XYZ file of C-alpha atoms in Angstrom:
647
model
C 129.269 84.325 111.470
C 131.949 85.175 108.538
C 130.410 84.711 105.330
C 132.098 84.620 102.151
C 131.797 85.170 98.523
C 132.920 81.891 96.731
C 131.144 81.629 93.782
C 132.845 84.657 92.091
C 132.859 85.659 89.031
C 133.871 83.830 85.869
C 135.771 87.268 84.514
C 138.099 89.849 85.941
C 136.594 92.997 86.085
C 134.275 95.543 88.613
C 132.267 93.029 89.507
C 135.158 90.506 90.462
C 136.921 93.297 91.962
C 133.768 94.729 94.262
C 133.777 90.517 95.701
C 137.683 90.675 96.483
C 137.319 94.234 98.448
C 133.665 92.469 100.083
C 136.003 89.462 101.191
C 138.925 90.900 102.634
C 137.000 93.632 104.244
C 135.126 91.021 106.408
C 138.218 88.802 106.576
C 140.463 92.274 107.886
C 137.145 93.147 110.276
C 137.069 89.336 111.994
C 140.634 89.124 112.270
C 140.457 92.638 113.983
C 137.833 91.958 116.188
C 139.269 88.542 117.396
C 142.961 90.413 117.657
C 140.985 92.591 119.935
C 139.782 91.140 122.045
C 143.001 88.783 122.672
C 144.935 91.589 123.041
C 141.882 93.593 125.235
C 142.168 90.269 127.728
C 145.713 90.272 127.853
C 146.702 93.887 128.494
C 144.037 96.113 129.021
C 140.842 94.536 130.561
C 140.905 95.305 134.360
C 138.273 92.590 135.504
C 138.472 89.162 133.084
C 136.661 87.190 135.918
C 135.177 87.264 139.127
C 136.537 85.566 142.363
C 134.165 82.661 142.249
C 136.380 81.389 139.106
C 140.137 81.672 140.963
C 140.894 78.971 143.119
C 143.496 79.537 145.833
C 144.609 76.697 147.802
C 141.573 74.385 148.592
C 139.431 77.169 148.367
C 138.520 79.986 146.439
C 139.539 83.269 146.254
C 136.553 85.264 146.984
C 136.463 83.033 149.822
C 139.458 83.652 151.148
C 138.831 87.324 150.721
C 135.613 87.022 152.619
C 137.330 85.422 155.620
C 140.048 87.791 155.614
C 137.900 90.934 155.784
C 136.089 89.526 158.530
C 139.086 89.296 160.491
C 140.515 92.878 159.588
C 136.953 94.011 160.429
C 137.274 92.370 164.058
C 141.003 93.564 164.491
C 140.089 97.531 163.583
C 136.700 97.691 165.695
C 138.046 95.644 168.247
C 137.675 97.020 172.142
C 138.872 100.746 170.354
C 136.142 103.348 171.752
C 138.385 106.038 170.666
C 138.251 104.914 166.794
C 141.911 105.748 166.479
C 142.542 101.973 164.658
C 139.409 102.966 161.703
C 140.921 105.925 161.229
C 144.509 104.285 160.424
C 143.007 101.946 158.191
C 140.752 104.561 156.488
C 144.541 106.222 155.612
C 144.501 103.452 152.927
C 142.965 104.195 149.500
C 140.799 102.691 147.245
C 143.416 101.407 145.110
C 145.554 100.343 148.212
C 147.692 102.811 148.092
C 148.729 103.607 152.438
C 148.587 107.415 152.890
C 150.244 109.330 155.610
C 147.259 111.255 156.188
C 143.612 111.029 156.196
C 143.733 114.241 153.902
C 145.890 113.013 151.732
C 144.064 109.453 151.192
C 141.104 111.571 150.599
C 142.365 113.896 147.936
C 143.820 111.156 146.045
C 140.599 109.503 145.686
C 139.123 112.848 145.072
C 141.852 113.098 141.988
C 141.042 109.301 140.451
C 137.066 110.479 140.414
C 137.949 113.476 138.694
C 140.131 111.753 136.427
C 136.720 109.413 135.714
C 134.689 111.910 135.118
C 136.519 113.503 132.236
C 137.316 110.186 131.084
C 133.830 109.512 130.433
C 132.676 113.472 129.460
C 135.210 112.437 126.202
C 132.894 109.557 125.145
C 130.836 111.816 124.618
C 131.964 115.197 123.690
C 128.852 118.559 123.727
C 130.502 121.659 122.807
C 128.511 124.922 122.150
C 129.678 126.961 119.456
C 130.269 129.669 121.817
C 133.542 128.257 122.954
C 134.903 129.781 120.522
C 133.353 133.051 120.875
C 132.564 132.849 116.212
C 131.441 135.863 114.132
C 127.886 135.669 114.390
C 127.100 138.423 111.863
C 128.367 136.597 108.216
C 130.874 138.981 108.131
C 133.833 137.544 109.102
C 134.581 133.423 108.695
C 133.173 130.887 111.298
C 133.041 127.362 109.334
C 137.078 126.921 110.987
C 135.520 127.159 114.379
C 133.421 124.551 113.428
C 135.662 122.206 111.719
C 137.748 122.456 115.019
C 134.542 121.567 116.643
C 133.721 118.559 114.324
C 137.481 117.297 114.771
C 137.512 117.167 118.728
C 134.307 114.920 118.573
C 135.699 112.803 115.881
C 138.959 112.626 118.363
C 136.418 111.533 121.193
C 134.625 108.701 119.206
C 131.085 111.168 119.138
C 129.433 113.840 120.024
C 126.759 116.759 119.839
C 128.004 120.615 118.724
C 125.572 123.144 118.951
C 125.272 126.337 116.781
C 123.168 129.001 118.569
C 121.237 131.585 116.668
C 123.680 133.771 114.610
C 124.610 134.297 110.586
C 127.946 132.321 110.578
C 129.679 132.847 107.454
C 131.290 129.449 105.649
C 134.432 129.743 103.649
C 135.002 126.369 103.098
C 133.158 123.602 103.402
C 132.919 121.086 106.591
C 133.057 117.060 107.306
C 131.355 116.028 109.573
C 132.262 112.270 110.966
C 130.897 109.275 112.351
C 128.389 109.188 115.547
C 128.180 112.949 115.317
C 124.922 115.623 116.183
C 125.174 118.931 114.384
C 121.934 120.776 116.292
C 121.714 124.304 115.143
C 119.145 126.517 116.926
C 115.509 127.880 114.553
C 117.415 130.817 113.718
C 120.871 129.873 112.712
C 122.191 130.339 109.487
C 125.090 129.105 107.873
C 126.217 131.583 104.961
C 127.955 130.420 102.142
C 131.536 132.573 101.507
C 132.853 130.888 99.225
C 132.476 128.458 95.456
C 131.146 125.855 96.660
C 128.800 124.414 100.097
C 128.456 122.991 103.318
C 128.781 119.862 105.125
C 129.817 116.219 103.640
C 129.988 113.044 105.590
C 133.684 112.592 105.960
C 137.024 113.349 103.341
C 135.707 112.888 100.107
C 139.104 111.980 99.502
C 138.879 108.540 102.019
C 138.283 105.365 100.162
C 135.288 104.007 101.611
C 133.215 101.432 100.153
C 129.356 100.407 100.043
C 128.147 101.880 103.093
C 131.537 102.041 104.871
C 131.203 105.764 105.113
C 131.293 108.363 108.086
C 127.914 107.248 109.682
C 125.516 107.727 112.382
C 125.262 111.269 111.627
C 122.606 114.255 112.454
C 122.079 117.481 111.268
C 118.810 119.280 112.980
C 117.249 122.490 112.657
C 118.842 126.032 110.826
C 119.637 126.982 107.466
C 121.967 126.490 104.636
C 121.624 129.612 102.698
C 123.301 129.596 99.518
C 123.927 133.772 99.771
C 123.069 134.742 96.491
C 122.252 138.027 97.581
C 126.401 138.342 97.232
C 126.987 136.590 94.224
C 128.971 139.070 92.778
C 131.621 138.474 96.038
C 131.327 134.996 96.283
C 130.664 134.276 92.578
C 130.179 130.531 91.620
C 128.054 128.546 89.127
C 126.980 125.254 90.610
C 126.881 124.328 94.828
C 126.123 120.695 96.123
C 125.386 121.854 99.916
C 125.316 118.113 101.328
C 126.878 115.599 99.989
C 126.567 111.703 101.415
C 128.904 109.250 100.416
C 128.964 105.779 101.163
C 126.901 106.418 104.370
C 124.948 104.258 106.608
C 122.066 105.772 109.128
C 121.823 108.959 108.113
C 119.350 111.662 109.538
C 118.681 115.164 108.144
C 115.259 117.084 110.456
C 114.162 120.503 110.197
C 116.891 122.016 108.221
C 115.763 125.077 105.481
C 118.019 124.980 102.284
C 118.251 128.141 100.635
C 118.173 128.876 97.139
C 119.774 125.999 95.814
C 122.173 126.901 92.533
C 122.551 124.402 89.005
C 123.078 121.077 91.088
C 121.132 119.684 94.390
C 120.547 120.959 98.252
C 121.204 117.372 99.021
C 123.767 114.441 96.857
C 122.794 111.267 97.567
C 125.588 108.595 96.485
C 125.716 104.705 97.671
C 124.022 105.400 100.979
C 121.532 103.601 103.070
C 119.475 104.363 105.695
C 118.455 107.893 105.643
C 116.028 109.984 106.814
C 114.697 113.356 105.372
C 112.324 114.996 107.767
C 110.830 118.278 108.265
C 112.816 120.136 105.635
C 112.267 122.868 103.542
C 113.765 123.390 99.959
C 113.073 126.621 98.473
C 114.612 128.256 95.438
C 116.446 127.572 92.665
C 118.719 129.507 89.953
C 120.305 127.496 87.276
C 123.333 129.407 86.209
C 124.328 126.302 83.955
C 121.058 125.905 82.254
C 121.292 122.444 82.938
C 117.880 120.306 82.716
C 116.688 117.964 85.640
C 118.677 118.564 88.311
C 117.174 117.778 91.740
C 117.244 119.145 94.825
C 117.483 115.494 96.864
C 119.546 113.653 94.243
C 119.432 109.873 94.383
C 122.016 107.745 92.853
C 124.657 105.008 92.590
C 128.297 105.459 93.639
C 129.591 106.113 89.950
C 132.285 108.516 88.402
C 130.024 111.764 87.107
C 128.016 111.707 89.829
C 130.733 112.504 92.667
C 133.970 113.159 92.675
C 136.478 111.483 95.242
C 136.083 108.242 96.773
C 135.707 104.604 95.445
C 133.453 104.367 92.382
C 132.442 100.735 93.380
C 128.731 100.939 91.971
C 127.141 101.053 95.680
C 123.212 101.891 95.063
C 121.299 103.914 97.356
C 118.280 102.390 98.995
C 115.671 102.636 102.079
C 115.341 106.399 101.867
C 112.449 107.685 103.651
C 111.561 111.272 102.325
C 108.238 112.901 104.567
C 106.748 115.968 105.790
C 109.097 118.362 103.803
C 108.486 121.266 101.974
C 109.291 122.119 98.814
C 108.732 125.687 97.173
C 109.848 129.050 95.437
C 111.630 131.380 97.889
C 111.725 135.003 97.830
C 114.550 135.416 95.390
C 113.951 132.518 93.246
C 111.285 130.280 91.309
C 111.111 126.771 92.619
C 112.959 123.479 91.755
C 113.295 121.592 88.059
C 113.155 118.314 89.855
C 112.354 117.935 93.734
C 113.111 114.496 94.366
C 114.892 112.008 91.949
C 117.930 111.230 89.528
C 119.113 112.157 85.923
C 121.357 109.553 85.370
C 121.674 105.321 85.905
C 123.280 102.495 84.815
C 122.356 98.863 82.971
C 120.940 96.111 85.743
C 121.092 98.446 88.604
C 118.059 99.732 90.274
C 118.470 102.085 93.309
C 115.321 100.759 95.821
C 112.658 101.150 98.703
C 112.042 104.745 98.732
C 109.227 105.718 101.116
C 107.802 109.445 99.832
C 104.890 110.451 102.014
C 103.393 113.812 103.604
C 105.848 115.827 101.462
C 104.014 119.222 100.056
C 105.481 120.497 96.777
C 104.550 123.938 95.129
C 105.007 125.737 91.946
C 108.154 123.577 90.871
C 108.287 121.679 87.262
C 108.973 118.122 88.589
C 107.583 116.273 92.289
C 109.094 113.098 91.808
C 110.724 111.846 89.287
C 111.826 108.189 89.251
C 114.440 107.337 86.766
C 114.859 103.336 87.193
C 113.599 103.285 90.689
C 112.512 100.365 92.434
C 109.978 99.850 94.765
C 109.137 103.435 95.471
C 105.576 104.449 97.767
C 104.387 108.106 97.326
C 101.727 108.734 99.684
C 99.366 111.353 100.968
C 101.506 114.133 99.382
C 100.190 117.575 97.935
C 101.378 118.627 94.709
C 100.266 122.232 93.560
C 101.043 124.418 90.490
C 103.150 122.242 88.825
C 104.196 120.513 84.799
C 104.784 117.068 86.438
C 104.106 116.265 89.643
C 105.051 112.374 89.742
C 107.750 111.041 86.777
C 108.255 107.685 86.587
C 110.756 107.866 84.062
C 112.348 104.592 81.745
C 116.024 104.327 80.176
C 116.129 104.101 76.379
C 119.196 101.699 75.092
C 120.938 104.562 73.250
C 121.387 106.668 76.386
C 124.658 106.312 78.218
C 122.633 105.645 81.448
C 121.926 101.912 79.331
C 126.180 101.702 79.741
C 126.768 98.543 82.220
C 128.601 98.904 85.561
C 131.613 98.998 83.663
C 130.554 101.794 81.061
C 130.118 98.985 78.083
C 127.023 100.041 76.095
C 124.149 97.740 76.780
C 121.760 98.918 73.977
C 119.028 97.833 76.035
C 116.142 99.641 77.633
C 115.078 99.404 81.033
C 112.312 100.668 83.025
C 111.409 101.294 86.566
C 109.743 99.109 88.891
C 107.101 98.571 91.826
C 105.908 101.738 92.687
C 102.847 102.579 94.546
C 101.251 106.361 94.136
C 98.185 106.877 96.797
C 96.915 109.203 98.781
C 98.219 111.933 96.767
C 96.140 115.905 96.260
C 96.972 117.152 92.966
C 95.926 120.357 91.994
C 97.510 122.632 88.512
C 98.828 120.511 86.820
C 100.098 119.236 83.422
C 100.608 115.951 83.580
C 100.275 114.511 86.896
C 101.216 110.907 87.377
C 103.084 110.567 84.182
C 104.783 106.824 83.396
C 106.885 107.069 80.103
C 108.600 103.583 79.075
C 111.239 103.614 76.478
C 112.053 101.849 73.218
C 115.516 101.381 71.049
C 116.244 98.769 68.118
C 113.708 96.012 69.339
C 114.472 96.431 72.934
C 111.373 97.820 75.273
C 111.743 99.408 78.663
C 108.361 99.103 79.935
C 107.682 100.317 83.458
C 106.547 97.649 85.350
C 104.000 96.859 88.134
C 102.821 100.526 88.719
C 99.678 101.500 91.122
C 98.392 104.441 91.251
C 95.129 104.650 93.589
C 92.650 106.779 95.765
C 94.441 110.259 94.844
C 92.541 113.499 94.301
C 93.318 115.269 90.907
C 92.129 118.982 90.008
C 93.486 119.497 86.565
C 91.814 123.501 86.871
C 93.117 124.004 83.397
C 90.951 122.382 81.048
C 92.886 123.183 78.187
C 95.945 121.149 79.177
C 95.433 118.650 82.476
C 96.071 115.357 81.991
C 95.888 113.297 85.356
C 97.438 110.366 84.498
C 99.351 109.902 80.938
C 101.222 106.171 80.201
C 103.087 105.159 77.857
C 104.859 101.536 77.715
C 103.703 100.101 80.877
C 103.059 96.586 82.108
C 100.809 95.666 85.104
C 99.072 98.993 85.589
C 96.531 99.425 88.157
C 94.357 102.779 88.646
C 91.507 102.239 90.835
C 89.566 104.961 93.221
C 90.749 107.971 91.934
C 88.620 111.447 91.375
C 89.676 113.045 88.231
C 88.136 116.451 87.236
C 88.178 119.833 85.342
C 90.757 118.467 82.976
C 91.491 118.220 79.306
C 91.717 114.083 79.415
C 91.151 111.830 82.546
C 93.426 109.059 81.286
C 95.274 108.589 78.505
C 97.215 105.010 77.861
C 99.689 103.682 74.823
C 101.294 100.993 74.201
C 100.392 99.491 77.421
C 100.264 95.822 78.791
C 97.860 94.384 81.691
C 95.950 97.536 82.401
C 93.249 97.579 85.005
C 91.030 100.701 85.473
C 88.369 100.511 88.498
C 86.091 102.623 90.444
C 87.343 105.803 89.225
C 85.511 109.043 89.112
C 85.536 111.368 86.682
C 83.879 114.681 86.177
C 83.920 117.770 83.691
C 86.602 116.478 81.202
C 86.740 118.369 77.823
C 87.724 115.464 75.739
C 87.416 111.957 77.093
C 87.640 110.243 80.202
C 89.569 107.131 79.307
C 91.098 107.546 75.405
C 93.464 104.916 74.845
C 96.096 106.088 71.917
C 97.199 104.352 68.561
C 100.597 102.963 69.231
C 103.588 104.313 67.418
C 105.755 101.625 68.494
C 106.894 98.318 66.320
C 106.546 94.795 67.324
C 104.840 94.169 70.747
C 104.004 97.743 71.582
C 101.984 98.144 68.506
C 99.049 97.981 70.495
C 97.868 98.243 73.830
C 96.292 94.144 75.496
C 94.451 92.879 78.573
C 92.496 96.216 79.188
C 90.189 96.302 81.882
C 87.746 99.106 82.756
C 84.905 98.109 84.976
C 82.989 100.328 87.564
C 84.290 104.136 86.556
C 81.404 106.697 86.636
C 81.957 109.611 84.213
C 80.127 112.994 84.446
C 80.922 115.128 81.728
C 82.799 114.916 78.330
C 83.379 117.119 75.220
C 83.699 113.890 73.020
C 83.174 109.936 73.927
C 83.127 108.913 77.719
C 84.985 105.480 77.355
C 87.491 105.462 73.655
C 89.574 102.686 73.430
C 91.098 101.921 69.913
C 94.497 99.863 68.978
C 93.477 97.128 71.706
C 93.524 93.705 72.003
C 91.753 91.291 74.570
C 89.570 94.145 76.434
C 86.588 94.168 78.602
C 84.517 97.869 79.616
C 81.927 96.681 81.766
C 79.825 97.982 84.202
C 80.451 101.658 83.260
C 77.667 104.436 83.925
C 78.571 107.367 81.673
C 76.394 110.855 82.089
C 76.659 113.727 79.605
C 78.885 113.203 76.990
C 79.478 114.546 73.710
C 78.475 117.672 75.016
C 80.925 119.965 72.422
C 78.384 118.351 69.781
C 81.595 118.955 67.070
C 79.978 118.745 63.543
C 82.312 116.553 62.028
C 80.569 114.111 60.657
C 81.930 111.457 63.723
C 79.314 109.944 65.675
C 80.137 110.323 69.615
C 78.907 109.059 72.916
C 79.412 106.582 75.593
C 82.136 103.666 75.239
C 83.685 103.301 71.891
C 86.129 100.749 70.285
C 87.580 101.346 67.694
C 89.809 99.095 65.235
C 90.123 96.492 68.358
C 90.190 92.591 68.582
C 88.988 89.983 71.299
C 86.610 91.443 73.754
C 83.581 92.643 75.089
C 81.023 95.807 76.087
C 78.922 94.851 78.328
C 76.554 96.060 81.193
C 77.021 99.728 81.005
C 75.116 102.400 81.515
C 75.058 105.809 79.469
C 72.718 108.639 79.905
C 72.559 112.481 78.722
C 71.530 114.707 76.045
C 73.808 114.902 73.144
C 75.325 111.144 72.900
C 74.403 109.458 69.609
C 75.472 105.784 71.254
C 75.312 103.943 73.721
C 78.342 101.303 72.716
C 79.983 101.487 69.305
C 82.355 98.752 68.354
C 83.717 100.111 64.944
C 86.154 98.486 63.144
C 86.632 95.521 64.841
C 87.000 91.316 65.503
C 85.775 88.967 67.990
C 83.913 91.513 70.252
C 81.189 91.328 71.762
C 78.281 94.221 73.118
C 75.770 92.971 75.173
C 73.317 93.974 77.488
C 74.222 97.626 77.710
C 71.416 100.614 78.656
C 70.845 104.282 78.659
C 70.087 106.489 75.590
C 70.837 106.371 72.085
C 72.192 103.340 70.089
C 73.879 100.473 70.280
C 75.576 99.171 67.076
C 78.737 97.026 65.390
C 79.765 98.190 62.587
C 82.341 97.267 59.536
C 83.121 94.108 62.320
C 84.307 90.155 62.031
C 82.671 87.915 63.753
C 81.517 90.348 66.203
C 77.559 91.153 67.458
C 75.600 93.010 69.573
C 74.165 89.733 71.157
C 76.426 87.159 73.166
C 78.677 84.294 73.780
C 77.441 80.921 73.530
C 78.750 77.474 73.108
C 78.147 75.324 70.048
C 77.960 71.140 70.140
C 81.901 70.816 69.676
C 82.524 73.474 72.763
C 83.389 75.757 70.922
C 82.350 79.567 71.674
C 80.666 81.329 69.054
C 78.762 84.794 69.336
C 74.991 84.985 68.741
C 73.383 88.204 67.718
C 70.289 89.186 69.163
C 69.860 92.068 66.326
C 67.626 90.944 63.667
C-alpha cells in the first residue's frame, strides 16, 4: 500500500525537503514496480498462464493438447517393432525445433542446458580470490583484484568472494555493493598501503538516502591491519577502515581490526540493521590528539561526520553489538572510546542499541552514550578501565544542541531508556557514570536509567566509584554488589531515585553519599529518594549520607561497621545520616559495629521523621522543624502531625 506524507510541513526547509525526497521516492518505486511488471507481461514473461485459462474453439487448450498427444502417441508407436517412427520424432527438440539428426537434436538441447546453467551460476556469482592469482605477501598491491572481484558480483545482482589466507596489500580502498559476502579465511590479512582504509558500502559519492544504501552486505572472518609497522612508507594521520552509509541489514562476524589510528575501526552513519559479532578491536594511536573518538562510531547522517553522500539527518538505530573484544594490541594501548559518539544534534536521538557479552580491557571509555535512546548493556566484562559505561547529556552551548538545520537550540538534552545489567566490572574509576547537563535555565537530565544486578570491584580504594550521577530523572539501582571502593554511590542533583537490595562491602568513605547540588533552580537539590533494603559492610565514614534532599525515605537498611577511620574531627559519624533535608523519614533500620556514634541522625532538617530504628549507638534530631524521633499520626481535622516518643 503507497503511503504518503500529507501533512507536511508549515516551512521550507530540511525537514520539508527530507518529506518531498520520502514522497517521490515511493511514488518513483510504485510507478516502477507497476511499469514492471506491465512491461515483464508483455515482453518478457515466457508463461503468463496455464492452458486451463485459453479457450480454443469449444474447448480448451490444454484440452486440445491432451487429445492431440494422444493421437501422435498412437501414430509413432503404432504396429512399428523396428522403432524407426520414435526415433524420427525424437529428431525434434525441446523447443520444436526438427533436426536432421538424432545427434544433432541432442547437442542442441545439450547447448540450451548449458546455456541455463550459466544463466543461473550469474545469480549468484562465488569467485575465489585465486582467480586472479594476487600478491599474497603485502608486497605488491592486491585491493584491484578485489575491486574487480566486488564489481563482477555487483554486475550479477550478488554474490560470495573469498580471500584465502595470505597478507594482501590495499592501496586504495574498496566498495563493496548490495547482496554481497566478503568471507576471508582465519588467517587473511588485508594490509593497508596507502592514507587512508578499507571497505565502504558503495560510492560514497552516490546519493542515497535514509537507508537506501548498498545493503545486504557481509564481511566474515580476517583482519584489517592498519600497518603501522610502515608508517614511515605509508604515512597518514587519521584511517576510518569501514565506513556504512545509509545501509540497511548489515553484518560484520569475526573480523580483527588492527591498530586503529585518530578516528574509528568502524563509521556508523544513518544505518539500520546491523550486526557486530565476534570481533576484535585492538589498538589505538592518536596521531591527532583528538579526544573521544571511538572505535564503532554511532551517528546521524550529518556533514562532519562523513563526507560524500546526502546529509539528510538519517539516524542510526537497531544495532546489536555482542561477543566482541576489545583490547590493547601489541604495538599499541587500547581505545579512548569503544563504543559510542562525540557528536549529535537538537531532537534527534539515535535508538535501540542492544550491547551484550562484549569484553573490554584496559581502554579509557566501554560505552559511552551521547543522546542515546533505548540502549541495553548486558552481561559484559569491563576490566582496567577510567569509565567503563558513559551515559553522556548535551549542554545547550555545545554545537551538538544546533537543530537539524545547524540553528543553535540553546537547549540541553539528555539521553534516554537505557538498561545496564548483568555487567562484571573490575579497575575502575568511575564505572556506570550518568552526567546530565545544564545551560541558562535549560536542564538535560538523563532520563529513565536502570542499572541492576552487576558485579563491581573498584580494587582501588583510593579512587573507585561504581556508580556516579549527576542530573538524572527516574533512576533505578537495585541488586548490585559494590566493593573495595572509595564510594559505593554517589548522586546530585537527581530526580526519582530508587536504591534497593544493593550490597555493599569495604568502602573507604560511604556507601550511599548523596552531594550538595551546584545547580540553580530545580537541580538545587536532589527529591523522591528511596533507599530501602541495601546491606552495607564496611565504611571509613557514615553508611547511609544523604544531605540537599527533599521528600526521602531510608528504610529497612542494616548497616555493619562503619565509621571505622574514627577521623577526629569533631563530626559525629555512623549509620544513616540526613543532613539539611526536608519531608521524609528513617525508619526500620538496622546498624551495628564498633566505632559508630549513631544509629540515625537527622541534622539540620524539616518534616522528617526517625522511627523505630535499632542497633548501637544513638538515635537523635537535632537543630530540626517539626521533625521527631517518634511518628506520624493524625490529629481530629486529618491532618498528619508527628509525635515524639523522646521525652
Amino acid at each position: 500500500m503507497l503511503r504518503l506524507q500529507k501533512n507536511r510541513s508549515l516551512t521550507l526547509g530540511q525537514s520539508y525537503r527530507r518529506e518531498d525526497i520520502d514522497n517521490d521516492t515511493k511514488i518513483e518505486y510504485e510507478f516502477n514496480r507497476l511499469s514492471d511488471m506491465q512491461d515483464f507481461h508483455k515482453k518478457r514473461e515466457a508463461i503468463a498462464h496455464d492452458s486451463k485459462q485459453i479457450k480454443y474453439g469449444n474447448t480448451t487448450v490444454e484440452k486440445m493438447l491432451y487429445y492431440q498427444l494422444e493421437r501422435i502417441r498412437g501414430l509413432v508407436q503404432g504396429i512399428d517393432t523396428t522403432g524407426s517412427r520414435e526415433v524420427t520424432d525424437s529428431r525434434v527438440s525441446a523447443d520444436g525445433k526438427i533436426h536432421g539428426l538424432l545427434s544433432e537434436r541432442l547437442l542442441h538441447d545439450f547447448n540450451e542446458t548449458n546455456i541455463d546453467i550459466k544463466r543461473v551460476e550469474n545469480q549468484l556469482v562465488e569467485i575465489n580470490l585465486d582467480e586472479y592469482n594476487p600478491d599474497k605477501t603485502g608486497k605488491t598491491d592486491a585491493s584491484r583484484d578485489v575491486q574487480h572481484a566486488l564489481n563482477r558480483i555487483k554486475d550479477a545482482g550478488g554474490g560470495i568472494l573469498y580471500i584465502p589466507s595470505g597478507v594482501y596489500l590495499c592501496t586504495g580502498r574498496m566498495y563493496i555493493y548490495s547482496n554481497t559476502t566478503v568471507k576471508m579465511e582465519d588467517n587473511t590479512v588485508m594490509l593497508r598501503g596507502h592514507a587512508q582504509g578499507f571497505f565502504d558500502n558503495g560510492d560514497p559519492l552516490d546519493e542515497r538516502v535514509v537507508y537506501e544504501g548498498e545493503h545486504n552486505i557481509k564481511i566474515i572472518g580476517g583482519t584489517l591491519d592498519n600497518n603501522i609497522e610502515q608508517m614511515d612508507k605509508y604515512p597518514t594521520t587519521h584511517v576510518n577502515m569501514l565506513n556504512l552509509r545509509h545501509a540497511d541489514n548489515i553484518t560484520i562476524d569475526g573480523v580483527k581490526f588492527k591498530n586503529s589510528i585518530s578516528h574509528h575501526c568502524i563509521d556508523i552513519n544513518g544505518t539500520r540493521n546491523l550486526l557486530i559479532q565476534n570481533c576484535i578491536f585492538e589498538g589505538y594511536i592518536n596521531p591527532l590528539n583528538e579526544t573521544d573518538k571511538e572505535a564503532i562510531q554511532i551517528g546521524s547522517y550529518y556533514a562532519g561526520g562523513i563526507n560524500g553522500g546526502v546529509y539528510d539527518g538519517t539516524i542510526s538505530k537497531d544495532i546489536i553489538i555482542k561477543y566482541n573484544k576489545f583490547r590493547p594490541s601489541a604495538l599499541a594501548p587500547g581505545f579512548d572510546v569503544c563504543i559510542g559518539n562525540h557528536s549529535a544534534k537538537h531532537n534527534i536521538w539515535q535508538n535501540n542499541f542492544e550491547i551484550s557479552n562484549n569484553d573490554f580491557r584496559e581502554c579509557h571509555s566501554g560505552v559511552r552514550s551521547f543522546k542515546f535512546k533505548n540502549v541495553r548493556i548486558i552481561d559484559n566484562v569491563f576490566q582496567e578501565m577510567v569509565y567503563p559505561v558513559r551515559i553522556s547529556a548535551v549542554g545547550g552551548e555545545y554545537q551538538s544542541a544546533n537543530d537539524h538545520n545547524g540553528i543553535p537550540s540553546g537547549k540541553s538534552q539528555g539521553a534516554l531508556e537505557h538498561v545496564i545489567r548483568g555487567n562484571y566490572f573490575r579497575n575502575f574509576n568511575v564505572a556506570v557514570a550518568s552526567f546530565g547537563r545544564y545551560y541558562r535555565g535549560s536542564f538535560g537530565y538523563n532520563e529513565h536509567i536502570t542499572i541492576t544486578d552487576n558485579y563491581f570491584i573498584g580494587e582501588d580504594w583510593n579512587k573507585a566509584m561504581p556508580i556516579s550521577i549527576e542530573l538524572t530523572r527516574d533512576l533505578h539501582i537495585s541488586n548490585n554488589i559494590m566493593t573495595d571502593c572509595f564510594r559505593a554511590i554517589q548522586v546530585m542533583s537527581t530526580h526519582y531515585m530508587y536504591v534497593k537490595n544493593n550490597h555493599m562491602t569495604n568502602v573507604k568513605t560511604e556507601g550511599m553519599y548523596i552531594k550538595t547540588s551546584k545547580y540553580p533552580g530545580e537541580a538545587n537539590e536532589s527529591t523522591h529518594i528511596h533507599v530501602t533494603g541495601n546491606t552495607l559492610d564496611g565504611s571509613g565514614k557514615n553508611g547511609i549520607f544523604l544531605q540537599n534532599a527533599n521528600m526521602f525515605s531510608i528504610k529497612g537498611n542494616d548497616v555493619t561497621n562503619t565509621n571505622t577511620d574514627e577521623i577526629s574531627d569533631g563530626s559525629k559519624r555512623g549509620g544513616v545520616k540526613a543532613f539539611e533535608c526536608d519531608n521524609g523519614i528513617i525508619s526500620e533500620n538496622q546498624v551495628y559495629g564498633k566505632s559508630q556514634v549513631f544509629v540515625a541522625n537527622a541534622d539540620v532538617v524539616k518534616n522528617v521523621t526517625v522511627f523505630n530504628n535499632a542497633g548501637d549507638g544513638e538515635v537523635t534530631v537535632t537543630n530540626a522543624t517539626n521533625s521527631v524521633v517518634g511518628y506520624n499520626q493524625v490529629d481530629k481535622n486529618g491532618n498528619i502531625v508527628p509525635f515524639e516518643t523522646v521525652k
